[in-house]
mmCIF file of C-alpha atoms in Angstrom:
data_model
loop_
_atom_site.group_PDB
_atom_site.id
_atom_site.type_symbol
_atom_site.label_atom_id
_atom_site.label_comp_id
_atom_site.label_asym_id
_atom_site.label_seq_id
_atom_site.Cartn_x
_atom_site.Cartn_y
_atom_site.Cartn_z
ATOM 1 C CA UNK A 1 85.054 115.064 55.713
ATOM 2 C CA UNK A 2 81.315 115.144 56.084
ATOM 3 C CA UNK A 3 81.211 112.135 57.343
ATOM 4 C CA UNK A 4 83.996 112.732 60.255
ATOM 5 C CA UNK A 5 81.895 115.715 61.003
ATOM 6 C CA UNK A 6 78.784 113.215 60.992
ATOM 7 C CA UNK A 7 80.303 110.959 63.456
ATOM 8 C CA UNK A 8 81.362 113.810 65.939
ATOM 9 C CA UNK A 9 78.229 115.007 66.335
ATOM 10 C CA UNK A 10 76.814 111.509 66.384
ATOM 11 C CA UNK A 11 79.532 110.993 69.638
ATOM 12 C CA UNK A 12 78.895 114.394 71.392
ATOM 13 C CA UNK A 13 75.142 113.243 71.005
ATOM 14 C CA UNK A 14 75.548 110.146 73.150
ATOM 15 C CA UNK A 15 78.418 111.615 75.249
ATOM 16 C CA UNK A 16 76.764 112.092 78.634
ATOM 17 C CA UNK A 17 77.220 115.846 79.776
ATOM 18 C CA UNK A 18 78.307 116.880 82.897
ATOM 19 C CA UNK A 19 76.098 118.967 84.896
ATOM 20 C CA UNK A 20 77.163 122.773 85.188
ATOM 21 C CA UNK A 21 77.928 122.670 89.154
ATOM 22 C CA UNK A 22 79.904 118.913 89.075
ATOM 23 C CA UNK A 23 83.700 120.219 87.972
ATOM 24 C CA UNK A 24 82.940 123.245 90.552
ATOM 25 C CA UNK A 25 81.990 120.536 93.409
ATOM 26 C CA UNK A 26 85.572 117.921 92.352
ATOM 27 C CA UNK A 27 87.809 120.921 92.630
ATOM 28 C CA UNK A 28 86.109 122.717 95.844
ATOM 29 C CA UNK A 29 86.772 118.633 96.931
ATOM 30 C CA UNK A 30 89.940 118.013 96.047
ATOM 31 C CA UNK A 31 91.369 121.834 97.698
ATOM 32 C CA UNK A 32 89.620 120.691 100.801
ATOM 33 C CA UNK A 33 91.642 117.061 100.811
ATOM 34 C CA UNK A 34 94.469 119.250 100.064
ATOM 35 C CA UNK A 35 93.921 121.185 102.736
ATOM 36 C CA UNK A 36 92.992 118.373 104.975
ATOM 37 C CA UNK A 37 89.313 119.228 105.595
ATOM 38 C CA UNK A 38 87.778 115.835 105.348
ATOM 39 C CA UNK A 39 84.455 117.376 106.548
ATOM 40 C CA UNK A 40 84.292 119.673 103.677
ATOM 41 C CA UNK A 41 85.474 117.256 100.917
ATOM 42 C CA UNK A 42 83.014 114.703 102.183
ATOM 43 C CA UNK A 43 80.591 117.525 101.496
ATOM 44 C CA UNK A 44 82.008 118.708 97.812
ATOM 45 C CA UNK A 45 81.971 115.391 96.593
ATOM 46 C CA UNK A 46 78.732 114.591 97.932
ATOM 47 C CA UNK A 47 77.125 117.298 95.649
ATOM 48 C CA UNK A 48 79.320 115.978 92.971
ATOM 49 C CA UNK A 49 77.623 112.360 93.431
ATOM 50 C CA UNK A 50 74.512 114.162 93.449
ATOM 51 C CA UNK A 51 75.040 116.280 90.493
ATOM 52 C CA UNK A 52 76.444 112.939 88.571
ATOM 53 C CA UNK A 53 75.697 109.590 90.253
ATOM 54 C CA UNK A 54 76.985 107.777 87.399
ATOM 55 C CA UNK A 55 80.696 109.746 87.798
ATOM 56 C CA UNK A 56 82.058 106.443 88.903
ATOM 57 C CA UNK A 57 85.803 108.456 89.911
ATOM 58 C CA UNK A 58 84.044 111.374 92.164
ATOM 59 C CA UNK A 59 82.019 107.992 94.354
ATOM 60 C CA UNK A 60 85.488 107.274 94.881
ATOM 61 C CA UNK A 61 86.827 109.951 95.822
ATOM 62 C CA UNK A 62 83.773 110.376 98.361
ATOM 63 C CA UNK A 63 84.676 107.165 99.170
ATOM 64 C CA UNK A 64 88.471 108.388 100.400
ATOM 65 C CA UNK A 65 87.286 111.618 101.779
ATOM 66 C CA UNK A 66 85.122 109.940 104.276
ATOM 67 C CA UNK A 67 87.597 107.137 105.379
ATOM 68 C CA UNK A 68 90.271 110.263 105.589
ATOM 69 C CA UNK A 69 87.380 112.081 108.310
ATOM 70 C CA UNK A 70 86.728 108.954 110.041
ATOM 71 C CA UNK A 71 90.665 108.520 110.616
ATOM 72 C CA UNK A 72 91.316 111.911 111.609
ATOM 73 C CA UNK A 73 88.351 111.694 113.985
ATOM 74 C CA UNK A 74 89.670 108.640 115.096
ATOM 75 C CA UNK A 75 93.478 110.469 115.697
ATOM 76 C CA UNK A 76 91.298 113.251 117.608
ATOM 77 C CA UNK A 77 89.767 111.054 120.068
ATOM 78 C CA UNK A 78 93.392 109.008 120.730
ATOM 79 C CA UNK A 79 94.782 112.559 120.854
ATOM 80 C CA UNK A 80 92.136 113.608 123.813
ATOM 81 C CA UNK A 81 92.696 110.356 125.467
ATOM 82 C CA UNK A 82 96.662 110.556 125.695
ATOM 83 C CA UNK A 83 95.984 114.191 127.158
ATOM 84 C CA UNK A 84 93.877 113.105 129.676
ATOM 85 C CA UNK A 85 96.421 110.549 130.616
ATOM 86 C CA UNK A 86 99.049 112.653 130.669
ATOM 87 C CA UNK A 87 97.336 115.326 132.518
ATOM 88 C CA UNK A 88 95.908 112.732 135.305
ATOM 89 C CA UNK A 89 99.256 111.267 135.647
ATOM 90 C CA UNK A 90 100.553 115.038 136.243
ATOM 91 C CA UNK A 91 98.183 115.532 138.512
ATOM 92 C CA UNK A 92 98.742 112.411 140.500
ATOM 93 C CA UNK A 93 102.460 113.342 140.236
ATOM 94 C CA UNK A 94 101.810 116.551 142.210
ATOM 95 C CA UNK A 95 99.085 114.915 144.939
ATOM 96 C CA UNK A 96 101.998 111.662 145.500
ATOM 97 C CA UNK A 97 99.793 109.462 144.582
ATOM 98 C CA UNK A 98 102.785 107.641 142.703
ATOM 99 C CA UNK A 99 101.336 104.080 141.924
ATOM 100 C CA UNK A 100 98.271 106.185 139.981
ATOM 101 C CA UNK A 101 101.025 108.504 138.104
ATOM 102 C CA UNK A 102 102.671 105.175 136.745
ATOM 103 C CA UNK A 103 99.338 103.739 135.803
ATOM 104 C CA UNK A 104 98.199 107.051 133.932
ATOM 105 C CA UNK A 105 101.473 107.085 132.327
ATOM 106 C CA UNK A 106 101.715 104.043 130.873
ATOM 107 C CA UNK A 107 97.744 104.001 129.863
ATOM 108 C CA UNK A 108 99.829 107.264 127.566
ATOM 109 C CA UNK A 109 102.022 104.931 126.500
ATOM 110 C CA UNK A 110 100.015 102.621 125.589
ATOM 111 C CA UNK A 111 98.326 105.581 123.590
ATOM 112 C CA UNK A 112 101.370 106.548 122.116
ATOM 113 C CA UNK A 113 104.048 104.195 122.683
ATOM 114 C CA UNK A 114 106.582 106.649 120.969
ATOM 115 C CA UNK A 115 106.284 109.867 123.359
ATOM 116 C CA UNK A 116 109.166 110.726 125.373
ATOM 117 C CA UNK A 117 107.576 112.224 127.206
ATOM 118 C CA UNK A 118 105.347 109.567 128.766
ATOM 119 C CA UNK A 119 108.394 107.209 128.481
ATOM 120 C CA UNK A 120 110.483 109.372 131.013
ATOM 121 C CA UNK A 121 107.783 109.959 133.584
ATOM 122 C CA UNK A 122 107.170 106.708 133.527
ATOM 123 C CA UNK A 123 110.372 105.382 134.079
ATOM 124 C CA UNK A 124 111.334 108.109 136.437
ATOM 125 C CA UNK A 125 108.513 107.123 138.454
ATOM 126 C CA UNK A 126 109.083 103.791 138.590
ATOM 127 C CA UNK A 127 112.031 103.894 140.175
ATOM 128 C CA UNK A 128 111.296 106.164 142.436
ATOM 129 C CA UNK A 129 108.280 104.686 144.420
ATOM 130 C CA UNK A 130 110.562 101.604 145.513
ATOM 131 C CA UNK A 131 110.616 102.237 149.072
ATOM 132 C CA UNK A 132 113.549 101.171 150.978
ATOM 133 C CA UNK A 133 112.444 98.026 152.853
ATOM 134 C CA UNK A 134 113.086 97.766 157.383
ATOM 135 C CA UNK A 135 115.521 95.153 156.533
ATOM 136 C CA UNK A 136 117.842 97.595 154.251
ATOM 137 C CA UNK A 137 116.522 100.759 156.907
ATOM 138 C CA UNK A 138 118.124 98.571 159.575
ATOM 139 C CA UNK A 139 121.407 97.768 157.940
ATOM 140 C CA UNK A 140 121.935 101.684 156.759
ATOM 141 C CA UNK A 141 121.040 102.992 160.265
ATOM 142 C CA UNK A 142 122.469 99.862 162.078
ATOM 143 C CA UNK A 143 121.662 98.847 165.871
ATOM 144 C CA UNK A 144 121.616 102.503 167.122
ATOM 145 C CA UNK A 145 118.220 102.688 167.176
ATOM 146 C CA UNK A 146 117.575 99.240 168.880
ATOM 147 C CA UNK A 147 117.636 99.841 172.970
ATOM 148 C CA UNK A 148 119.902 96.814 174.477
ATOM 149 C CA UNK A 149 118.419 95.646 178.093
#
């Protein structure tokens, strides 16, 4: 028995302990992944790192939290850039500019090649702008307008 209690004391010796603030700074990181703000986690389990650098799990999870901000930034910025698209080809739409509607809406598309949205403008568009050509004018209207000498 003395000895058991010997060797526990012995382990909690050369058992590293955590600093006070580190299990404060994982959960504050782990509610903010939760939560889904990256910018925050990155932060928590920076001060974790700091508190223990040798805590090999939180380096991971900083590790996660900033490739989970650097995706969502990523989704931002094609988020902005489908908007824009959308909102040039719109705009287009309404000045008939028709051939730079079906270019904005297909640079969407190619942004987010699942939107409806985008898809059915697109299409819409396209077949819209093709013009009737003289030849198929002619034949609809026939020789009435043609003066005979």
């Amino acid at each position: 028995l003395f000895r058991r209690a010997q060797a526990e004391s012995q382990q909690a010796e050369t058992t590293p302990k955590t600093p006070p603030g580190f299990q404060i700074a994982m959960d504050a990181g782990a509610k903010a992944m939760t939560a889904k703000s990256y910018a925050a986690a990155v932060k928590a389990y920076t001060d974790a790192t700091t508190l223990n650098p040798t805590d090999v799990r939180a380096r991971q999870l900083l590790l996660q939290a900033q490739q989970a901000l650097q995706m969502a930034d990523l989704a931002a910025q094609q988020q902005a850039k489908y908007l824009d698209a959308i909102k040039t080809g719109q705009s287009a739409l309404n000045g008939k500019k028709f051939a730079d509607a079906i270019k904005a809406f297909t640079d969407a598309l190619n942004l987010n090649p699942n939107d409806q949205k985008a898809t059915l403008l697109c299409s819409r568009r396209k077949r819209r702008s093709i013009a009737p050509t003289p030849t198929r004018r002619r034949r609809r209207f026939g020789r009435r307008n043609i003066r005979s000498s």
